[in-house]
Tab-separated table of C-alpha atoms in Angstrom:
chain	number	residue	atom	x	y	z
L	188	MET	CA	77.431	102.798	152.173
L	189	GLU	CA	75.408	100.512	149.924
L	190	LEU	CA	72.347	101.178	152.085
L	191	PHE	CA	72.385	104.958	151.621
L	192	LEU	CA	73.293	104.584	147.935
L	193	LYS	CA	70.180	102.478	147.476
L	194	TYR	CA	67.795	104.397	149.768
L	195	PRO	CA	69.275	107.913	150.099
L	196	ILE	CA	66.087	109.783	151.027
L	197	ASP	CA	64.908	107.147	153.534
L	198	VAL	CA	68.319	107.108	155.220
L	199	GLN	CA	68.306	110.915	155.514
L	200	HIS	CA	64.781	111.112	156.971
L	201	GLU	CA	65.462	108.295	159.451
L	202	LEU	CA	68.575	110.147	160.498
L	203	LEU	CA	66.618	113.383	161.053
L	204	ASN	CA	64.111	111.546	163.254
L	205	ARG	CA	66.948	110.024	165.257
L	206	LEU	CA	68.623	113.415	165.777
L	207	LEU	CA	65.335	114.965	166.919
L	208	ASP	CA	64.669	112.055	169.261
L	209	ASN	CA	68.174	112.235	170.744
L	210	ALA	CA	67.915	115.955	171.453
L	211	LYS	CA	64.233	116.182	172.506
L	212	ASN	CA	65.113	116.879	176.162
L	213	THR	CA	67.781	119.498	175.467
L	214	GLU	CA	67.030	123.205	175.860
L	215	VAL	CA	66.737	123.596	172.064
L	216	GLY	CA	64.622	120.406	171.847
L	217	LYS	CA	62.126	121.740	174.379
L	218	LYS	CA	62.085	125.229	172.853
L	219	TYR	CA	61.070	123.904	169.409
L	220	GLY	CA	59.039	120.930	170.661
L	221	PHE	CA	61.148	118.191	169.041
L	222	LYS	CA	58.858	115.555	170.647
L	223	GLU	CA	55.919	116.817	168.581
L	224	LEU	CA	57.698	117.040	165.215
L	225	GLN	CA	56.437	114.200	163.015
L	226	ASN	CA	58.240	114.765	159.717
L	227	TYR	CA	60.547	116.989	157.686
L	228	ASN	CA	57.863	119.599	156.976
L	229	ASP	CA	57.149	120.013	160.702
L	230	PHE	CA	60.868	120.397	161.310
L	231	ALA	CA	61.377	122.950	158.490
L	232	ASN	CA	58.336	124.989	159.594
L	233	THR	CA	59.312	125.041	163.280
L	234	VAL	CA	63.087	125.329	163.497
L	235	PRO	CA	64.610	128.485	161.960
L	236	ILE	CA	67.688	128.525	159.709
L	237	GLN	CA	70.561	129.982	161.727
L	238	GLN	CA	74.016	131.458	161.140
L	239	TYR	CA	76.852	131.372	163.649
L	240	GLU	CA	76.133	134.806	165.145
L	241	THR	CA	72.626	133.643	166.136
L	242	ILE	CA	73.766	130.532	167.997
L	243	GLU	CA	76.990	131.998	169.411
L	244	PRO	CA	75.481	132.821	172.868
L	245	MET	CA	74.429	129.158	173.320
L	246	ILE	CA	77.866	127.931	172.266
L	247	GLU	CA	79.518	130.338	174.713
L	248	ARG	CA	77.351	128.993	177.545
L	249	THR	CA	78.457	125.456	176.712
L	250	ARG	CA	82.092	126.583	176.613
L	251	GLN	CA	81.580	127.964	180.108
L	252	GLY	CA	80.473	124.514	181.292
L	253	GLU	CA	76.681	124.365	180.731
L	254	GLN	CA	75.505	121.127	179.112
L	255	ASN	CA	72.346	119.756	177.489
L	256	VAL	CA	71.800	123.088	175.728
L	257	PHE	CA	71.694	121.906	172.097
L	258	TRP	CA	72.984	118.319	172.364
L	259	PRO	CA	72.328	115.694	175.090
L	260	THR	CA	75.832	114.251	175.570
L	261	PRO	CA	78.566	116.410	177.158
L	262	ILE	CA	80.456	118.594	174.677
L	263	LYS	CA	83.988	119.406	175.768
L	264	TRP	CA	85.713	119.913	172.373
L	265	PHE	CA	85.323	122.979	170.145
L	266	ALA	CA	86.881	123.344	166.708
L	267	LYS	CA	88.133	126.892	166.300
L	268	SER	CA	87.756	128.122	162.752
L	269	SER	CA	88.198	131.404	160.918
L	270	GLY	CA	86.227	134.472	161.836
L	271	THR	CA	82.746	135.559	160.819
L	272	THR	CA	81.501	139.078	160.176
L	273	ASN	CA	81.011	139.870	163.877
L	274	ALA	CA	83.077	137.265	165.698
L	275	ASN	CA	86.847	136.938	165.651
L	276	SER	CA	86.633	133.156	165.575
L	277	LYS	CA	83.949	130.501	165.434
L	278	PHE	CA	83.930	127.770	168.071
L	279	ILE	CA	82.141	124.806	166.503
L	280	PRO	CA	80.940	122.171	169.012
L	281	VAL	CA	82.429	118.702	168.413
L	282	SER	CA	80.516	115.949	170.228
L	283	ASP	CA	81.833	112.430	170.820
L	284	GLU	CA	79.234	111.249	168.281
L	285	ALA	CA	80.540	113.713	165.668
L	286	LEU	CA	84.088	112.446	166.190
L	287	GLU	CA	83.169	108.762	166.102
L	288	ASP	CA	80.266	108.584	163.630
L	289	CYS	CA	81.354	111.378	161.308
L	290	HIS	CA	85.068	112.262	161.234
L	291	PHE	CA	86.575	108.849	162.118
L	292	LYS	CA	83.978	106.976	160.083
L	293	ALA	CA	84.824	109.201	157.098
L	294	GLY	CA	88.518	108.356	157.415
L	295	LYS	CA	87.707	104.646	157.242
L	296	ASP	CA	85.264	105.148	154.347
L	297	MET	CA	87.840	107.181	152.424
L	298	LEU	CA	90.273	104.259	152.626
L	299	CYS	CA	87.520	101.746	151.762
L	300	LEU	CA	86.563	103.689	148.634
L	301	TYR	CA	90.199	103.982	147.607
L	302	PHE	CA	90.875	100.243	148.037
L	303	ASN	CA	87.591	99.322	146.391
L	304	ASN	CA	88.679	101.272	143.292
L	305	ASN	CA	92.334	100.182	143.480
L	306	PRO	CA	92.513	96.563	144.682
L	307	GLU	CA	96.225	96.412	143.816
L	308	ALA	CA	97.009	99.338	146.196
L	309	LYS	CA	99.892	98.828	148.641
L	310	LEU	CA	98.986	101.772	150.849
L	311	PHE	CA	99.393	99.853	154.115
L	312	THR	CA	102.885	98.553	153.326
L	313	GLY	CA	104.209	102.016	154.219
L	314	LYS	CA	103.097	105.063	156.192
L	315	GLY	CA	100.793	108.004	155.576
L	316	LEU	CA	102.289	111.483	155.891
L	317	ARG	CA	99.722	113.691	157.612
L	318	LEU	CA	99.971	117.458	157.722
L	319	GLY	CA	97.502	119.282	159.955
L	320	GLY	CA	97.052	122.954	160.689
L	321	SER	CA	97.927	124.624	163.970
L	322	SER	CA	98.010	121.749	166.403
L	323	ALA	CA	97.821	123.630	169.683
L	324	VAL	CA	94.886	122.629	171.897
L	325	TYR	CA	93.849	125.119	174.573
L	326	GLU	CA	91.868	124.499	177.758
L	327	ASP	CA	89.198	126.890	178.946
L	328	ASN	CA	86.829	126.015	181.856
L	329	ASN	CA	87.299	122.247	181.385
L	330	SER	CA	86.510	122.568	177.684
L	331	PHE	CA	89.139	122.383	174.937
L	332	PHE	CA	89.471	124.217	171.657
L	333	GLY	CA	91.848	124.129	168.707
L	334	ASP	CA	92.125	123.392	165.015
L	335	LEU	CA	89.911	120.453	163.964
L	336	SER	CA	92.963	118.480	162.791
L	337	ALA	CA	94.478	118.861	166.286
L	338	ILE	CA	91.268	117.612	167.917
L	339	ILE	CA	91.145	114.609	165.590
L	340	ILE	CA	94.839	113.739	166.110
L	341	GLU	CA	94.383	114.173	169.880
L	342	ASN	CA	91.453	111.702	169.884
L	343	LEU	CA	92.725	109.127	167.386
L	344	PRO	CA	92.884	105.510	168.586
L	345	PHE	CA	96.423	104.483	169.626
L	346	TRP	CA	96.869	102.141	166.624
L	347	ALA	CA	96.414	104.998	164.122
L	348	ASP	CA	99.792	106.383	165.185
L	349	PHE	CA	101.592	103.235	163.978
L	350	SER	CA	100.619	103.796	160.353
L	351	SER	CA	101.215	107.556	160.321
L	352	SER	CA	104.217	109.816	160.087
L	353	PRO	CA	105.348	112.089	161.664
L	354	LYS	CA	104.814	110.797	165.194
L	355	LEU	CA	102.147	112.366	167.392
L	356	GLU	CA	104.437	114.815	169.241
L	357	THR	CA	105.741	116.220	165.942
L	358	ALA	CA	102.270	116.405	164.343
L	359	LEU	CA	101.077	118.380	167.383
L	360	MET	CA	103.939	120.902	167.380
L	361	ASP	CA	102.642	124.445	167.290
L	362	GLU	CA	105.448	126.585	165.850
L	363	TRP	CA	105.158	126.258	162.068
L	364	GLU	CA	108.827	126.588	161.000
L	365	SER	CA	110.134	124.147	163.642
L	366	LYS	CA	107.299	121.764	162.835
L	367	MET	CA	108.086	121.777	159.088
L	368	LYS	CA	111.773	121.130	159.803
L	369	ALA	CA	110.936	118.288	162.211
L	370	ILE	CA	108.478	116.677	159.754
L	371	VAL	CA	111.060	116.770	156.944
L	372	GLU	CA	113.766	115.248	159.183
L	373	GLU	CA	111.424	112.550	160.442
L	374	THR	CA	109.846	111.488	157.152
L	375	ILE	CA	112.626	111.538	154.536
L	376	ASN	CA	113.859	108.100	155.615
L	377	GLU	CA	110.379	106.569	155.993
L	378	ASP	CA	108.530	104.563	153.323
L	379	ILE	CA	105.735	107.093	152.682
L	380	THR	CA	102.892	105.645	150.555
L	381	SER	CA	100.226	108.348	151.000
L	382	LEU	CA	99.878	112.058	151.726
L	383	VAL	CA	97.039	113.731	153.669
L	384	GLY	CA	96.598	117.487	154.005
L	385	VAL	CA	95.694	120.840	152.478
L	386	PRO	CA	97.376	121.394	149.040
L	387	SER	CA	98.894	124.814	149.817
L	388	TRP	CA	100.697	123.570	152.956
L	389	MET	CA	101.557	120.181	151.433
L	390	LEU	CA	103.269	121.858	148.463
L	391	VAL	CA	105.478	123.877	150.827
L	392	LEU	CA	106.397	120.697	152.730
L	393	LEU	CA	107.196	118.675	149.581
L	394	ASN	CA	109.420	121.465	148.258
L	395	ARG	CA	111.248	121.521	151.605
L	396	VAL	CA	111.772	117.744	151.280
L	397	LEU	CA	113.314	118.253	147.817
L	398	GLU	CA	115.548	121.066	149.134
L	399	LYS	CA	116.766	118.926	152.021
L	400	THR	CA	117.405	115.777	149.984
L	401	GLY	CA	118.660	117.429	146.798
L	402	LYS	CA	116.390	115.135	144.752
L	403	LYS	CA	114.659	116.186	141.506
L	404	ASN	CA	111.220	114.844	142.402
L	405	ILE	CA	109.353	113.327	145.328
L	406	LEU	CA	109.366	109.788	143.883
L	407	GLU	CA	113.159	109.731	144.250
L	408	VAL	CA	112.574	110.214	147.986
L	409	TRP	CA	109.469	108.031	148.367
L	410	PRO	CA	109.310	105.595	145.402
L	411	ASN	CA	106.185	103.831	146.741
L	412	LEU	CA	104.059	106.991	147.066
L	413	GLU	CA	100.699	106.263	145.387
L	414	VAL	CA	97.918	108.619	146.560
L	415	TYR	CA	97.293	112.103	147.916
L	416	PHE	CA	94.096	112.670	149.949
L	417	HIS	CA	93.442	116.408	149.859
L	418	GLY	CA	90.750	118.913	150.791
L	419	GLY	CA	90.237	122.358	152.285
L	420	VAL	CA	90.865	124.441	149.165
L	421	ASN	CA	90.179	124.161	145.435
L	422	PHE	CA	92.843	121.811	144.059
L	423	ASN	CA	92.808	123.012	140.425
L	424	PRO	CA	95.265	125.924	140.843
L	425	TYR	CA	97.767	123.481	142.451
L	426	ARG	CA	97.320	120.478	140.169
L	427	GLU	CA	100.121	121.252	137.688
L	428	GLN	CA	102.656	121.952	140.432
L	429	PHE	CA	101.912	118.590	142.065
L	430	LYS	CA	102.222	116.805	138.723
L	431	LYS	CA	105.684	118.348	138.269
L	432	ILE	CA	107.067	117.131	141.576
L	433	ILE	CA	105.208	113.777	141.543
L	434	PRO	CA	105.722	112.673	137.895
L	435	LYS	CA	103.897	109.345	138.145
L	436	LYS	CA	101.311	108.579	135.456
L	437	ASP	CA	99.048	106.468	137.668
L	438	PHE	CA	99.429	108.605	140.814
L	439	LYS	CA	96.004	109.057	142.439
L	440	TYR	CA	94.420	112.212	143.829
L	441	TYR	CA	91.440	111.778	146.149
L	442	GLU	CA	89.464	114.820	147.240
L	443	THR	CA	87.521	115.074	150.491
L	444	TYR	CA	85.090	117.718	151.703
L	445	ASN	CA	85.309	118.168	155.434
L	446	ALA	CA	84.999	121.151	157.728
L	447	SER	CA	84.908	121.909	161.446
L	448	GLU	CA	81.140	121.330	161.276
L	449	GLY	CA	81.385	117.830	159.795
L	450	PHE	CA	82.670	115.567	157.043
L	451	PHE	CA	80.362	115.872	154.050
L	452	ALA	CA	81.648	114.151	150.923
L	453	ILE	CA	84.413	111.954	149.477
L	454	GLN	CA	85.580	111.352	145.906
L	455	ASP	CA	84.378	107.820	145.110
L	456	VAL	CA	85.780	107.291	141.587
L	457	ASN	CA	89.418	107.420	140.393
L	458	GLY	CA	90.218	110.631	138.512
L	459	SER	CA	86.821	112.215	139.210
L	460	ASN	CA	86.132	115.842	140.134
L	461	ASP	CA	82.860	114.906	141.823
L	462	LEU	CA	82.347	113.978	145.458
L	463	LEU	CA	79.881	111.441	146.839
L	464	LEU	CA	77.633	113.078	149.457
L	465	MET	CA	77.888	110.868	152.564
L	466	LEU	CA	74.392	110.475	153.964
L	467	ASP	CA	74.939	108.399	157.116
L	468	TYR	CA	77.401	110.489	159.135
L	469	GLY	CA	74.824	111.992	161.491
L	470	ILE	CA	74.318	115.008	159.203
L	471	PHE	CA	70.932	115.919	157.727
L	472	TYR	CA	71.247	118.109	154.631
L	473	GLU	CA	69.092	120.908	153.245
L	474	PHE	CA	69.782	123.256	150.360
L	475	ILE	CA	68.913	126.861	149.491
L	476	PRO	CA	68.911	127.752	145.750
L	477	MET	CA	71.374	130.649	145.478
L	478	ASN	CA	69.052	132.630	143.214
L	479	GLU	CA	66.609	132.752	146.178
L	480	TYR	CA	69.227	133.181	148.913
L	481	ILE	CA	68.463	135.782	151.601
L	482	GLY	CA	70.490	134.489	154.540
L	483	GLU	CA	68.572	133.182	157.565
L	484	ASP	CA	65.241	134.106	155.963
L	485	SER	CA	65.807	131.806	152.976
L	486	LYS	CA	63.618	128.800	152.267
L	487	ALA	CA	65.502	125.508	152.149
L	488	ILE	CA	64.611	122.287	150.315
L	489	PRO	CA	65.434	118.681	151.280
L	490	LEU	CA	67.741	116.378	149.296
L	491	SER	CA	64.773	114.830	147.437
L	492	ASP	CA	64.042	118.186	145.709
L	493	VAL	CA	67.487	119.168	144.431
L	494	LYS	CA	68.238	119.601	140.727
L	495	LEU	CA	71.427	119.175	138.699
L	496	ASN	CA	73.856	122.059	138.075
L	497	THR	CA	72.100	124.530	140.372
L	498	ASN	CA	74.077	126.416	142.989
L	499	TYR	CA	72.858	125.746	146.512
L	500	ALA	CA	73.831	127.113	149.912
L	501	LEU	CA	74.375	124.207	152.301
L	502	VAL	CA	72.271	123.914	155.484
L	503	ILE	CA	73.158	121.174	157.988
L	504	THR	CA	71.659	119.586	161.092
L	505	THR	CA	74.264	117.510	162.920
L	506	ASN	CA	75.055	115.080	165.719
L	507	GLY	CA	77.157	117.874	167.214
L	508	GLY	CA	74.035	119.925	168.013
L	509	LEU	CA	73.894	122.283	165.025
L	510	TRP	CA	70.241	122.745	163.962
L	511	ARG	CA	69.549	124.027	160.442
L	512	TYR	CA	72.937	125.711	160.445
L	513	LEU	CA	73.964	127.794	157.456
L	514	ILE	CA	77.560	126.773	156.940
L	515	GLY	CA	78.380	129.394	154.276
L	516	ASP	CA	79.483	126.969	151.526
L	517	THR	CA	77.842	126.548	148.126
L	518	VAL	CA	77.644	123.302	146.150
L	519	LYS	CA	76.063	122.013	142.961
L	520	PHE	CA	74.917	118.489	142.135
L	521	THR	CA	76.568	116.714	139.229
L	522	SER	CA	74.642	113.456	139.740
L	523	LEU	CA	71.386	112.535	141.508
L	524	ASP	CA	71.923	108.764	141.522
L	525	PRO	CA	74.051	108.590	143.555
L	526	TYR	CA	74.084	112.135	144.943
L	527	ARG	CA	77.402	113.645	143.887
L	528	ILE	CA	78.429	117.266	144.358
L	529	ARG	CA	81.106	119.803	143.562
L	530	ILE	CA	82.022	122.631	145.929
L	531	THR	CA	81.429	125.903	144.108
L	532	GLY	CA	82.444	128.454	146.747
L	533	ARG	CA	81.032	130.509	149.600
L	534	THR	CA	77.730	132.332	149.970
L	535	LYS	CA	79.745	135.543	150.494
L	536	HIS	CA	81.621	134.979	147.222
L	537	PHE	CA	78.555	135.242	145.024
L	538	ILE	CA	77.722	138.285	142.922
L	539	ASN	CA	74.317	138.468	141.301
L	540	VAL	CA	73.527	142.151	140.870
L	541	PHE	CA	72.537	142.046	137.193
L	542	GLY	CA	71.853	138.313	136.778
L	543	GLU	CA	75.545	137.552	136.131
L	544	GLU	CA	75.620	134.817	138.838
L	545	LEU	CA	79.388	135.048	139.300
L	546	ILE	CA	80.697	132.481	141.772
L	547	ILE	CA	84.205	131.783	143.064
L	548	GLU	CA	84.349	128.564	140.989
L	549	THR	CA	83.989	130.579	137.771
L	550	ALA	CA	86.598	133.114	138.907
L	551	GLU	CA	89.049	130.313	139.792
L	552	GLU	CA	88.395	128.592	136.452
L	553	ALA	CA	89.164	131.886	134.681
L	554	LEU	CA	92.373	132.258	136.712
L	555	THR	CA	93.394	128.671	135.896
L	556	ARG	CA	92.930	129.269	132.142
L	557	ALA	CA	94.839	132.559	132.337
L	558	CYS	CA	97.694	130.818	134.182
L	559	GLN	CA	97.827	128.033	131.581
L	560	LYS	CA	97.945	130.491	128.689
L	561	THR	CA	100.574	132.762	130.237
């Protein structure tokens, strides 16, 4: 991490060159002449920005068994995520490199950052309670698809199961009600020291634990609980409810920013609302200022050109074979040294008809204030 903190732009441009070199003999690499591209400007002028609908035919071919289309190593995993305007679901390719050098690496880095900031932490004396989404994995023509959390759990090294609860079979249960019941039964007698999962689902689970045990708060069930690693939705609307059921002054909340397409950022300071952009996970970042956003025809800028407190649409090039892919999220930078961001919403959730620049973040902030006052 210290390397990319010190030389962020160099690390990003080296990474881009490596991605282009790796994929130069793929169908996409030959189509856009990756061998001839010398620098970022060549890349930006040659490869178009693309949304899911544009690349869907290539992804479908790979799901039917074709390989070396957009990434050189075989892709057999696809993370199924929510629908787009035309498609019922997106199937995001997940390469072995994306699993190893992005998602798993991020898990280790998240723990490293937490321990670095909290040397007295006793996280590993107990177990981590993990709560994933739908954990069914389906096979189709020798390729597999499912929720990203299911793919990650399915591919975790064997030792990861020792420090987690519930056990693998329970975590991978598909039927939600039975799964919740099984998780509660299995974890109430464990020494849980950390929580991992999406706030909305986690809140439901914790309330079920309180119902089952008859306790007033979660610390009566798990006295050594010390941190909650969360992501997936804006945490602010949930914060007060978590504080009520985990009434511990020094309890830590650590936010992560990960998606089916990759793991992008991790909170690197206790109590912060900002996330450190992780620059060495095989993801090359570009940004489109939202006041100039026109979908695939927008002009993107590299990391070196971003400014503070400006809303940007995120464009990624990844070690899973996504090239200048418009992910649909918007972020703003709160620091340029190091590069820290906040997630501000979705490109679809942005109204700028009369210069009002209303984004989901502002709407959620307004809702939060209204909830506090009423």
